[in-house]
Amino acid sequence: MKNIVVVGSQWGDEGKGKIVDWLSEQADIVIRFQGGHNAGHTLVIDGITYKLRLLPSGIVRKNKVSIIGNGVVIDPWALLEEIKEIKSKGVQVGIENFIISESANLILPFHREMDEIREDAAGKGKIGTTRRGIGPAYEDKVGRRSIRVMDLRSEKNLDQRLDSVLQHHNAIRKGLGKKIFEKDQLKKDLLKIAPEILKYSQPVWLKLDQFKRKKKKILFEGAQGILLDVDHGTYPFVTSSNTVASSAATGTGCGPNSINYVLGITKAYTTRVGEGPFPTELNDDIGELLGTRGKEFGTVTSRKRRCGWFDGVLVRQTIKISGIDGIALTKLDVLDELDEIKMCVQYDLNGEKIDYLPAAVEDQLRIKPIYKSFPGWKTSTNGIKNMDDLPENAKNYIYAVEDFIGSKISSISTSPEREDTILIENPFEV
């Protein structure tokens, strides 16, 4: 038995969908452990494109069990819409292959409104959220006033829970001069969809224990990237959950000894969506080229991604923080046309050279990257499946990345197609 956690080693959008899809074919169970429908994975299978937001990537594969863990926040209407959408493409979603944790917290309409109200009021201080209510929902979770999946079972209990959470939200709304949120219609709406949500609801920790006893292979699917982690990312320009590999245990209800291998998905350059520090960002023709060739637009929001050179300092740091065992290097082919390729190997902070990302945001915004340059290969790597077939300069760049970040590269992606991958090490077979 081998259980694997997949995490993004940068700011997300590293191409996890393709890698997770390949791994999910080998896994028995695929489980999401954090985030919400603010992060998406795009899968292309047999010419059909699937854009997933809440559903784990295993859902598109037959004979797999897909699970949404307790660490995920769920917009129930968005989830039901996603299920409907994917069913229309011939994918089966039923109680035999899909489970929702009864302990998962719900995103409700007033969470989305609060997200918008705050972001609009923040001006230059905005975080760049997806305005889907993720942050406010997590706030209610830690504030112990949230509505959970299990609360939909009882109308009386739901009524009491809504009173509690709306007392908090309406006080804030009044203070901001906004109309208070009425409970009755929301309660009716929730009770209407409750049966559709509850039929998938189970104690996930118990199901995982049963699966482990049966020696099932479990794939823990992370969303976003480690640099968006609420503790370890570029705070406050982060998401509202822990995106590091260790949160796979907390977000599903199994011990850390259930994790055997951590795979970090890493783009051959760097991108970021939204606001916040980005030391290697390129606001020039090269940045535009990376964005165009890499089709750098968000799966969920379609927002244009900021692009820059590969930041080795950051990836080396996230590897240590998340206990990454191997790297899946993606989008190597995007670099094919460049004369010169750069990798950040140090920072300059007020004239002092440092080899890590400082915690203070004012320092993160002030640091300047120090680069090491590599000659480009100026030939197509698209679709290459064997390391020996890569151009010599491409191999030199890959070896330099591997040596600097201090982690082995287990695979190299050379196109969006799942088959176009150079496999060096299969995490399920290590």
Short mmCIF file of C-alpha atoms in Angstrom, two decimals:
data_model
loop_
_atom_site.label_atom_id
_atom_site.label_comp_id
_atom_site.label_asym_id
_atom_site.label_seq_id
_atom_site.Cartn_x
_atom_site.Cartn_y
_atom_site.Cartn_z
CA MET A 1 0.00 0.00 0.00
CA LYS A 2 1.24 3.47 -0.87
CA ASN A 3 -0.60 6.71 -0.10
CA ILE A 4 0.46 9.90 -1.88
CA VAL A 5 -0.17 13.60 -1.23
CA VAL A 6 -0.03 15.93 -4.22
CA VAL A 7 0.63 19.61 -3.49
CA GLY A 8 1.60 22.64 -5.55
CA SER A 9 5.07 23.92 -4.66
CA GLN A 10 4.48 27.49 -5.90
CA TRP A 11 1.41 29.79 -5.93
CA GLY A 12 -0.87 27.20 -7.51
CA ASP A 13 -1.68 26.64 -11.20
CA GLU A 14 1.35 24.35 -11.53
CA GLY A 15 -0.51 21.79 -13.65
CA LYS A 16 -1.68 19.52 -10.83
CA GLY A 17 -4.73 18.38 -12.81
CA LYS A 18 -2.76 16.40 -15.37
CA ILE A 19 -0.49 14.78 -12.76
CA VAL A 20 -3.35 14.00 -10.38
CA ASP A 21 -5.31 12.44 -13.24
CA TRP A 22 -2.37 10.19 -14.11
CA LEU A 23 -1.97 9.16 -10.46
CA SER A 24 -5.71 8.72 -9.92
CA GLU A 25 -5.72 6.03 -12.58
CA GLN A 26 -3.45 4.01 -10.27
CA ALA A 27 -5.18 4.97 -7.01
CA ASP A 28 -8.31 3.45 -5.48
CA ILE A 29 -9.37 6.51 -3.48
CA VAL A 30 -8.94 10.21 -4.38
CA ILE A 31 -9.70 12.77 -1.67
CA ARG A 32 -9.69 16.58 -1.52
CA PHE A 33 -8.51 17.87 1.86
CA GLN A 34 -8.66 21.71 1.79
CA GLY A 35 -9.89 24.75 -0.09
CA GLY A 36 -13.18 25.18 -1.89
CA HIS A 37 -14.44 25.95 -5.37
CA ASN A 38 -11.91 28.79 -5.64
CA ALA A 39 -9.32 26.41 -7.07
CA GLY A 40 -9.77 24.28 -10.15
CA HIS A 41 -8.14 21.45 -12.03
CA THR A 42 -8.42 21.03 -15.77
CA LEU A 43 -8.27 17.47 -17.12
CA VAL A 44 -8.17 16.46 -20.78
CA ILE A 45 -9.10 12.80 -21.30
CA ASP A 46 -9.72 11.26 -24.70
CA GLY A 47 -10.24 14.73 -26.15
CA ILE A 48 -12.83 15.73 -23.54
CA THR A 49 -11.99 18.65 -21.23
CA TYR A 50 -13.21 18.49 -17.64
CA LYS A 51 -12.95 21.59 -15.45
CA LEU A 52 -13.28 20.51 -11.83
CA ARG A 53 -13.65 22.88 -8.90
CA LEU A 54 -14.86 20.87 -5.90
CA LEU A 55 -15.02 17.33 -7.22
CA PRO A 56 -11.79 15.33 -6.82
CA SER A 57 -10.04 14.44 -10.07
CA GLY A 58 -10.72 10.73 -9.55
CA ILE A 59 -14.40 11.32 -10.30
CA VAL A 60 -13.76 11.06 -14.06
CA ARG A 61 -12.23 7.59 -13.66
CA LYS A 62 -14.31 4.42 -13.35
CA ASN A 63 -14.07 2.22 -10.26
CA LYS A 64 -12.58 4.98 -8.08
CA VAL A 65 -14.02 6.46 -4.90
CA SER A 66 -13.84 10.25 -4.75
CA ILE A 67 -14.12 12.03 -1.40
CA ILE A 68 -14.49 15.61 -0.19
CA GLY A 69 -12.82 15.77 3.22
CA ASN A 70 -13.70 17.75 6.33
CA GLY A 71 -11.02 20.35 5.55
CA VAL A 72 -12.88 21.52 2.44
CA VAL A 73 -15.52 24.28 2.54
CA ILE A 74 -18.47 23.46 0.29
CA ASP A 75 -20.87 25.72 -1.56
CA PRO A 76 -23.70 23.15 -1.82
CA TRP A 77 -25.33 24.80 -4.84
CA ALA A 78 -22.01 25.04 -6.67
CA LEU A 79 -21.33 21.39 -5.89
CA LEU A 80 -24.71 20.20 -7.19
CA GLU A 81 -24.23 22.30 -10.32
CA GLU A 82 -20.79 20.77 -10.87
CA ILE A 83 -22.20 17.27 -10.42
CA LYS A 84 -24.92 18.05 -12.97
CA GLU A 85 -22.36 19.46 -15.40
CA ILE A 86 -20.02 16.49 -15.21
CA LYS A 87 -22.88 13.99 -15.46
CA SER A 88 -23.84 15.67 -18.74
CA LYS A 89 -20.42 14.58 -20.06
CA GLY A 90 -21.16 10.94 -19.26
CA VAL A 91 -19.42 10.75 -15.88
CA GLN A 92 -21.11 8.70 -13.18
CA VAL A 93 -21.57 10.35 -9.77
CA GLY A 94 -23.42 8.33 -7.14
CA ILE A 95 -23.24 7.14 -3.55
CA GLU A 96 -21.08 4.21 -4.63
CA ASN A 97 -18.24 6.43 -5.91
CA PHE A 98 -18.66 9.80 -4.18
CA ILE A 99 -18.54 10.71 -0.47
CA ILE A 100 -18.78 14.04 1.36
CA SER A 101 -17.53 14.40 4.92
CA GLU A 102 -20.39 15.03 7.32
CA SER A 103 -18.05 17.43 9.12
CA ALA A 104 -17.35 19.65 6.10
CA ASN A 105 -18.40 23.29 6.50
CA LEU A 106 -20.77 25.04 4.11
CA ILE A 107 -20.31 28.23 2.12
CA LEU A 108 -23.58 30.18 2.19
CA PRO A 109 -24.76 33.21 0.19
CA PHE A 110 -23.84 35.70 2.92
CA HIS A 111 -20.26 34.39 2.80
CA ARG A 112 -20.03 35.26 -0.89
CA GLU A 113 -21.53 38.71 -0.24
CA MET A 114 -19.12 39.38 2.62
CA ASP A 115 -16.19 38.38 0.41
CA GLU A 116 -17.31 40.91 -2.22
CA ILE A 117 -18.06 43.66 0.31
CA ARG A 118 -14.61 43.40 1.89
CA GLU A 119 -12.70 43.12 -1.37
CA ASP A 120 -14.49 46.13 -2.85
CA ALA A 121 -13.86 48.17 0.29
CA ALA A 122 -10.17 47.26 0.51
CA GLY A 123 -9.04 49.41 -2.42
CA LYS A 124 -5.30 49.07 -2.91
CA GLY A 125 -5.16 46.67 0.03
CA LYS A 126 -7.28 44.02 -1.68
CA ILE A 127 -6.08 40.42 -1.46
CA GLY A 128 -7.29 39.34 -4.90
CA THR A 129 -9.74 36.68 -3.71
CA THR A 130 -12.01 34.77 -6.09
CA ARG A 131 -15.04 36.31 -4.30
CA ARG A 132 -16.57 32.91 -3.70
CA GLY A 133 -16.92 33.19 0.07
CA ILE A 134 -14.05 30.87 0.96
CA GLY A 135 -12.39 33.15 3.53
CA PRO A 136 -15.57 34.14 5.41
CA ALA A 137 -16.63 30.47 5.53
CA TYR A 138 -13.31 29.46 7.10
CA GLU A 139 -13.64 32.36 9.56
CA ASP A 140 -17.00 31.01 10.71
CA LYS A 141 -15.47 27.54 11.02
CA VAL A 142 -12.76 28.67 13.44
CA GLY A 143 -15.29 30.99 15.11
CA ARG A 144 -17.39 27.89 15.90
CA ARG A 145 -20.54 29.26 14.34
CA SER A 146 -20.43 27.51 10.96
CA ILE A 147 -23.10 25.35 9.34
CA ARG A 148 -21.79 21.87 8.61
CA VAL A 149 -23.13 19.17 6.30
CA MET A 150 -24.49 17.23 9.27
CA ASP A 151 -26.55 20.26 10.35
CA LEU A 152 -28.81 19.76 7.33
CA ARG A 153 -30.30 16.63 8.91
CA SER A 154 -32.49 18.51 11.40
CA GLU A 155 -34.65 21.56 10.65
CA LYS A 156 -34.65 22.54 14.33
CA ASN A 157 -30.87 22.34 14.57
CA LEU A 158 -30.40 24.18 11.27
CA ASP A 159 -32.66 26.96 12.50
CA GLN A 160 -30.58 27.41 15.66
CA ARG A 161 -27.29 27.28 13.78
CA LEU A 162 -28.48 29.91 11.29
CA ASP A 163 -29.52 32.19 14.17
CA SER A 164 -26.00 31.93 15.59
CA VAL A 165 -24.10 32.63 12.38
CA LEU A 166 -26.42 35.41 11.19
CA GLN A 167 -26.20 37.21 14.53
CA HIS A 168 -22.50 37.61 13.78
CA HIS A 169 -22.81 38.48 10.08
CA ASN A 170 -25.72 40.87 10.43
CA ALA A 171 -23.88 42.88 13.08
CA ILE A 172 -21.03 43.38 10.61
CA ARG A 173 -23.40 44.12 7.73
CA LYS A 174 -25.18 46.80 9.79
CA GLY A 175 -21.85 48.37 10.67
CA LEU A 176 -20.97 48.50 6.97
CA GLY A 177 -24.33 50.00 6.10
CA LYS A 178 -25.52 46.89 4.29
CA LYS A 179 -28.95 45.27 4.44
CA ILE A 180 -29.27 42.51 7.02
CA PHE A 181 -29.52 38.96 5.71
CA GLU A 182 -32.93 37.29 6.24
CA LYS A 183 -32.87 33.72 7.52
CA ASP A 184 -36.19 32.18 6.43
CA GLN A 185 -35.64 31.94 2.68
CA LEU A 186 -32.11 30.62 3.16
CA LYS A 187 -33.39 27.93 5.51
CA LYS A 188 -36.01 26.88 2.94
CA ASP A 189 -33.38 26.78 0.21
CA LEU A 190 -31.05 24.65 2.33
CA LEU A 191 -33.77 22.21 3.35
CA LYS A 192 -34.74 21.85 -0.30
CA ILE A 193 -31.28 20.66 -1.34
CA ALA A 194 -30.47 18.85 1.93
CA PRO A 195 -31.47 15.37 0.68
CA GLU A 196 -29.23 15.71 -2.38
CA ILE A 197 -26.23 16.62 -0.22
CA LEU A 198 -26.91 14.27 2.67
CA LYS A 199 -27.15 11.17 0.50
CA TYR A 200 -23.39 11.45 -0.09
CA SER A 201 -22.58 12.27 3.56
CA GLN A 202 -20.52 9.86 5.67
CA PRO A 203 -17.92 9.95 8.48
CA VAL A 204 -14.89 10.15 6.21
CA TRP A 205 -12.34 9.36 8.93
CA LEU A 206 -14.09 6.02 9.46
CA LYS A 207 -14.29 5.26 5.73
CA LEU A 208 -10.59 6.03 5.31
CA ASP A 209 -9.72 3.69 8.16
CA GLN A 210 -11.70 0.95 6.42
CA PHE A 211 -9.96 1.65 3.12
CA LYS A 212 -6.53 1.55 4.78
CA ARG A 213 -7.33 -1.81 6.38
CA LYS A 214 -8.19 -3.11 2.91
CA LYS A 215 -4.80 -1.85 1.63
CA LYS A 216 -6.39 0.60 -0.79
CA LYS A 217 -4.15 3.16 -2.49
CA ILE A 218 -5.16 6.69 -1.41
CA LEU A 219 -4.35 9.87 -3.33
CA PHE A 220 -4.69 13.09 -1.31
CA GLU A 221 -5.36 15.92 -3.75
CA GLY A 222 -4.28 19.41 -2.75
CA ALA A 223 -5.64 22.61 -4.23
CA GLN A 224 -3.73 25.88 -4.80
CA GLY A 225 -0.06 26.02 -3.77
CA ILE A 226 2.14 26.06 -0.67
CA LEU A 227 2.95 29.76 -1.11
CA LEU A 228 -0.77 30.45 -0.57
CA ASP A 229 -0.77 28.60 2.76
CA VAL A 230 -2.29 30.75 5.51
CA ASP A 231 0.71 30.04 7.80
CA HIS A 232 3.60 29.52 5.41
CA GLY A 233 2.64 31.60 2.37
CA THR A 234 3.03 35.26 1.41
CA TYR A 235 0.65 36.43 4.15
CA PRO A 236 -1.74 38.25 3.99
CA PHE A 237 -1.90 37.55 0.24
CA VAL A 238 -2.80 33.92 0.82
CA THR A 239 -5.79 31.61 0.86
CA SER A 240 -7.73 30.82 4.06
CA SER A 241 -6.58 27.23 4.57
CA ASN A 242 -3.39 25.23 5.03
CA THR A 243 -2.19 24.03 1.65
CA VAL A 244 0.90 22.16 2.89
CA ALA A 245 1.05 18.35 2.69
CA SER A 246 0.59 17.84 6.44
CA SER A 247 -2.92 19.31 6.23
CA ALA A 248 -3.93 16.21 4.24
CA ALA A 249 -4.05 14.37 7.57
CA THR A 250 -6.06 17.08 9.37
CA GLY A 251 -8.36 17.72 6.44
CA THR A 252 -9.43 14.09 6.09
CA GLY A 253 -9.24 12.58 9.56
CA CYS A 254 -6.27 10.22 9.24
CA GLY A 255 -2.91 10.26 10.95
CA PRO A 256 0.27 11.61 9.32
CA ASN A 257 1.60 8.04 9.28
CA SER A 258 -0.95 7.42 6.50
CA ILE A 259 1.19 9.52 4.11
CA ASN A 260 4.00 7.65 2.38
CA TYR A 261 5.08 10.07 -0.36
CA VAL A 262 4.67 13.81 -0.99
CA LEU A 263 4.75 14.90 -4.62
CA GLY A 264 5.30 18.58 -5.33
CA ILE A 265 3.99 19.85 -8.66
CA THR A 266 6.37 22.52 -9.93
CA LYS A 267 6.15 24.69 -13.03
CA ALA A 268 9.36 25.25 -15.03
CA TYR A 269 8.77 28.98 -14.56
CA THR A 270 6.60 30.83 -12.01
CA THR A 271 3.08 32.24 -12.10
CA ARG A 272 0.75 33.92 -9.67
CA VAL A 273 -2.92 34.96 -9.76
CA GLY A 274 -4.14 37.94 -7.75
CA GLU A 275 -2.27 40.42 -5.61
CA GLY A 276 0.86 40.02 -3.50
CA PRO A 277 4.65 39.70 -3.70
CA PHE A 278 6.23 38.03 -6.73
CA PRO A 279 10.03 38.51 -6.75
CA THR A 280 10.71 37.11 -10.25
CA GLU A 281 7.71 38.66 -12.03
CA LEU A 282 8.36 39.78 -15.61
CA ASN A 283 6.42 42.78 -16.85
CA ASP A 284 7.94 42.59 -20.31
CA ASP A 285 7.80 40.69 -23.59
CA ILE A 286 9.17 37.51 -22.01
CA GLY A 287 6.45 37.58 -19.36
CA GLU A 288 3.86 38.00 -22.11
CA LEU A 289 5.41 35.13 -24.09
CA LEU A 290 5.27 32.80 -21.08
CA GLY A 291 1.64 33.72 -20.48
CA THR A 292 0.67 33.21 -24.12
CA ARG A 293 2.54 29.94 -24.69
CA GLY A 294 1.52 28.60 -21.28
CA LYS A 295 -2.15 29.64 -21.70
CA GLU A 296 -1.93 31.24 -18.28
CA PHE A 297 -5.54 31.93 -17.39
CA GLY A 298 -7.27 30.67 -14.24
CA THR A 299 -9.46 27.54 -14.48
CA VAL A 300 -12.09 28.98 -12.14
CA THR A 301 -11.92 32.75 -12.72
CA SER A 302 -10.28 33.02 -16.18
CA ARG A 303 -8.07 35.71 -14.65
CA LYS A 304 -4.76 36.33 -16.42
CA ARG A 305 -1.83 34.96 -14.44
CA ARG A 306 1.28 36.99 -13.68
CA CYS A 307 4.40 35.28 -15.09
CA GLY A 308 8.08 35.24 -14.18
CA TRP A 309 11.29 33.24 -14.06
CA PHE A 310 11.63 30.07 -12.00
CA ASP A 311 12.27 30.99 -8.37
CA GLY A 312 14.53 28.28 -6.99
CA VAL A 313 14.75 29.93 -3.59
CA LEU A 314 10.99 29.72 -3.10
CA VAL A 315 10.65 26.13 -4.32
CA ARG A 316 13.56 24.99 -2.16
CA GLN A 317 11.79 26.59 0.80
CA THR A 318 8.40 24.98 0.09
CA ILE A 319 10.06 21.59 -0.35
CA LYS A 320 11.39 21.84 3.21
CA ILE A 321 8.12 23.18 4.65
CA SER A 322 5.95 20.51 3.05
CA GLY A 323 8.31 17.53 3.26
CA ILE A 324 8.28 16.99 -0.49
CA ASP A 325 9.87 13.71 -1.63
CA GLY A 326 9.80 14.30 -5.37
CA ILE A 327 9.02 16.98 -7.95
CA ALA A 328 6.84 16.73 -11.03
CA LEU A 329 8.23 19.44 -13.32
CA THR A 330 5.54 20.81 -15.66
CA LYS A 331 5.31 23.03 -18.74
CA LEU A 332 8.93 22.61 -19.80
CA ASP A 333 7.83 23.06 -23.42
CA VAL A 334 6.68 26.64 -22.70
CA LEU A 335 10.36 27.65 -22.50
CA ASP A 336 11.23 26.24 -25.95
CA GLU A 337 11.48 29.56 -27.81
CA LEU A 338 13.65 31.47 -25.32
CA ASP A 339 17.25 32.44 -26.07
CA GLU A 340 18.10 32.63 -22.38
CA ILE A 341 16.46 31.13 -19.30
CA LYS A 342 16.97 32.40 -15.77
CA MET A 343 16.58 30.87 -12.31
CA CYS A 344 16.51 32.88 -9.09
CA VAL A 345 19.17 31.54 -6.71
CA GLN A 346 19.32 34.34 -4.09
CA TYR A 347 17.63 37.55 -3.02
CA ASP A 348 19.00 41.00 -2.38
CA LEU A 349 17.33 42.67 0.59
CA ASN A 350 18.61 46.20 1.13
CA GLY A 351 22.07 45.20 -0.09
CA GLU A 352 22.22 41.98 1.93
CA LYS A 353 22.12 38.63 0.16
CA ILE A 354 19.66 36.13 1.65
CA ASP A 355 18.70 32.60 0.59
CA TYR A 356 15.10 32.40 1.85
CA LEU A 357 11.84 34.32 1.57
CA PRO A 358 11.47 36.62 4.60
CA ALA A 359 8.17 36.42 6.48
CA ALA A 360 7.32 40.14 6.52
CA VAL A 361 5.34 41.25 3.49
CA GLU A 362 7.19 44.58 3.31
CA ASP A 363 10.46 42.65 2.93
CA GLN A 364 8.89 40.28 0.39
CA LEU A 365 7.89 43.28 -1.71
CA ARG A 366 11.34 44.84 -1.38
CA ILE A 367 13.60 41.90 -2.26
CA LYS A 368 15.26 41.73 -5.65
CA PRO A 369 16.05 38.40 -7.34
CA ILE A 370 19.60 37.34 -8.12
CA TYR A 371 19.66 35.11 -11.19
CA LYS A 372 21.72 32.36 -12.70
CA SER A 373 21.39 32.24 -16.50
CA PHE A 374 21.18 29.25 -18.80
CA PRO A 375 21.25 29.10 -22.61
CA GLY A 376 17.91 28.22 -24.17
CA TRP A 377 17.47 25.15 -26.40
CA LYS A 378 15.50 26.88 -29.18
CA THR A 379 13.84 23.66 -30.35
CA SER A 380 10.57 21.92 -29.53
CA THR A 381 10.33 19.61 -26.53
CA ASN A 382 6.57 19.25 -27.01
CA GLY A 383 5.45 15.65 -26.60
CA ILE A 384 8.87 14.21 -25.72
CA LYS A 385 8.52 11.12 -23.51
CA ASN A 386 12.14 10.11 -22.98
CA MET A 387 14.85 12.03 -21.12
CA ASP A 388 17.48 11.10 -23.71
CA ASP A 389 15.45 12.81 -26.44
CA LEU A 390 15.54 16.22 -24.76
CA PRO A 391 17.91 18.89 -26.09
CA GLU A 392 21.17 19.05 -24.17
CA ASN A 393 20.48 22.58 -22.88
CA ALA A 394 17.05 21.48 -21.62
CA LYS A 395 18.64 18.61 -19.71
CA ASN A 396 21.25 20.97 -18.24
CA TYR A 397 18.49 23.31 -17.04
CA ILE A 398 16.56 20.43 -15.46
CA TYR A 399 19.65 19.08 -13.69
CA ALA A 400 20.48 22.57 -12.40
CA VAL A 401 16.95 22.97 -11.02
CA GLU A 402 17.11 19.56 -9.36
CA ASP A 403 20.50 20.26 -7.83
CA PHE A 404 19.53 23.69 -6.50
CA ILE A 405 16.15 22.83 -4.94
CA GLY A 406 17.53 19.70 -3.29
CA SER A 407 14.83 17.30 -4.42
CA LYS A 408 14.75 14.71 -7.16
CA ILE A 409 12.59 15.32 -10.20
CA SER A 410 10.30 12.33 -10.59
CA SER A 411 8.62 13.35 -13.87
CA ILE A 412 8.73 16.03 -16.55
CA SER A 413 5.65 17.23 -18.42
CA THR A 414 6.16 18.29 -22.03
CA SER A 415 2.58 19.15 -23.04
CA PRO A 416 -0.92 19.34 -21.51
CA GLU A 417 -1.60 15.78 -22.73
CA ARG A 418 -1.30 13.16 -20.02
CA GLU A 419 0.77 10.83 -22.21
CA ASP A 420 3.40 13.50 -22.91
CA THR A 421 5.35 12.89 -19.72
CA ILE A 422 8.89 11.76 -19.04
CA LEU A 423 8.52 9.36 -16.12
CA ILE A 424 11.61 9.00 -13.98
CA GLU A 425 10.01 7.68 -10.77
CA ASN A 426 6.44 6.52 -10.10
CA PRO A 427 5.48 7.61 -6.55
CA PHE A 428 3.19 4.59 -6.19
CA GLU A 429 6.10 2.24 -6.88
CA VAL A 430 8.88 3.82 -4.79
#
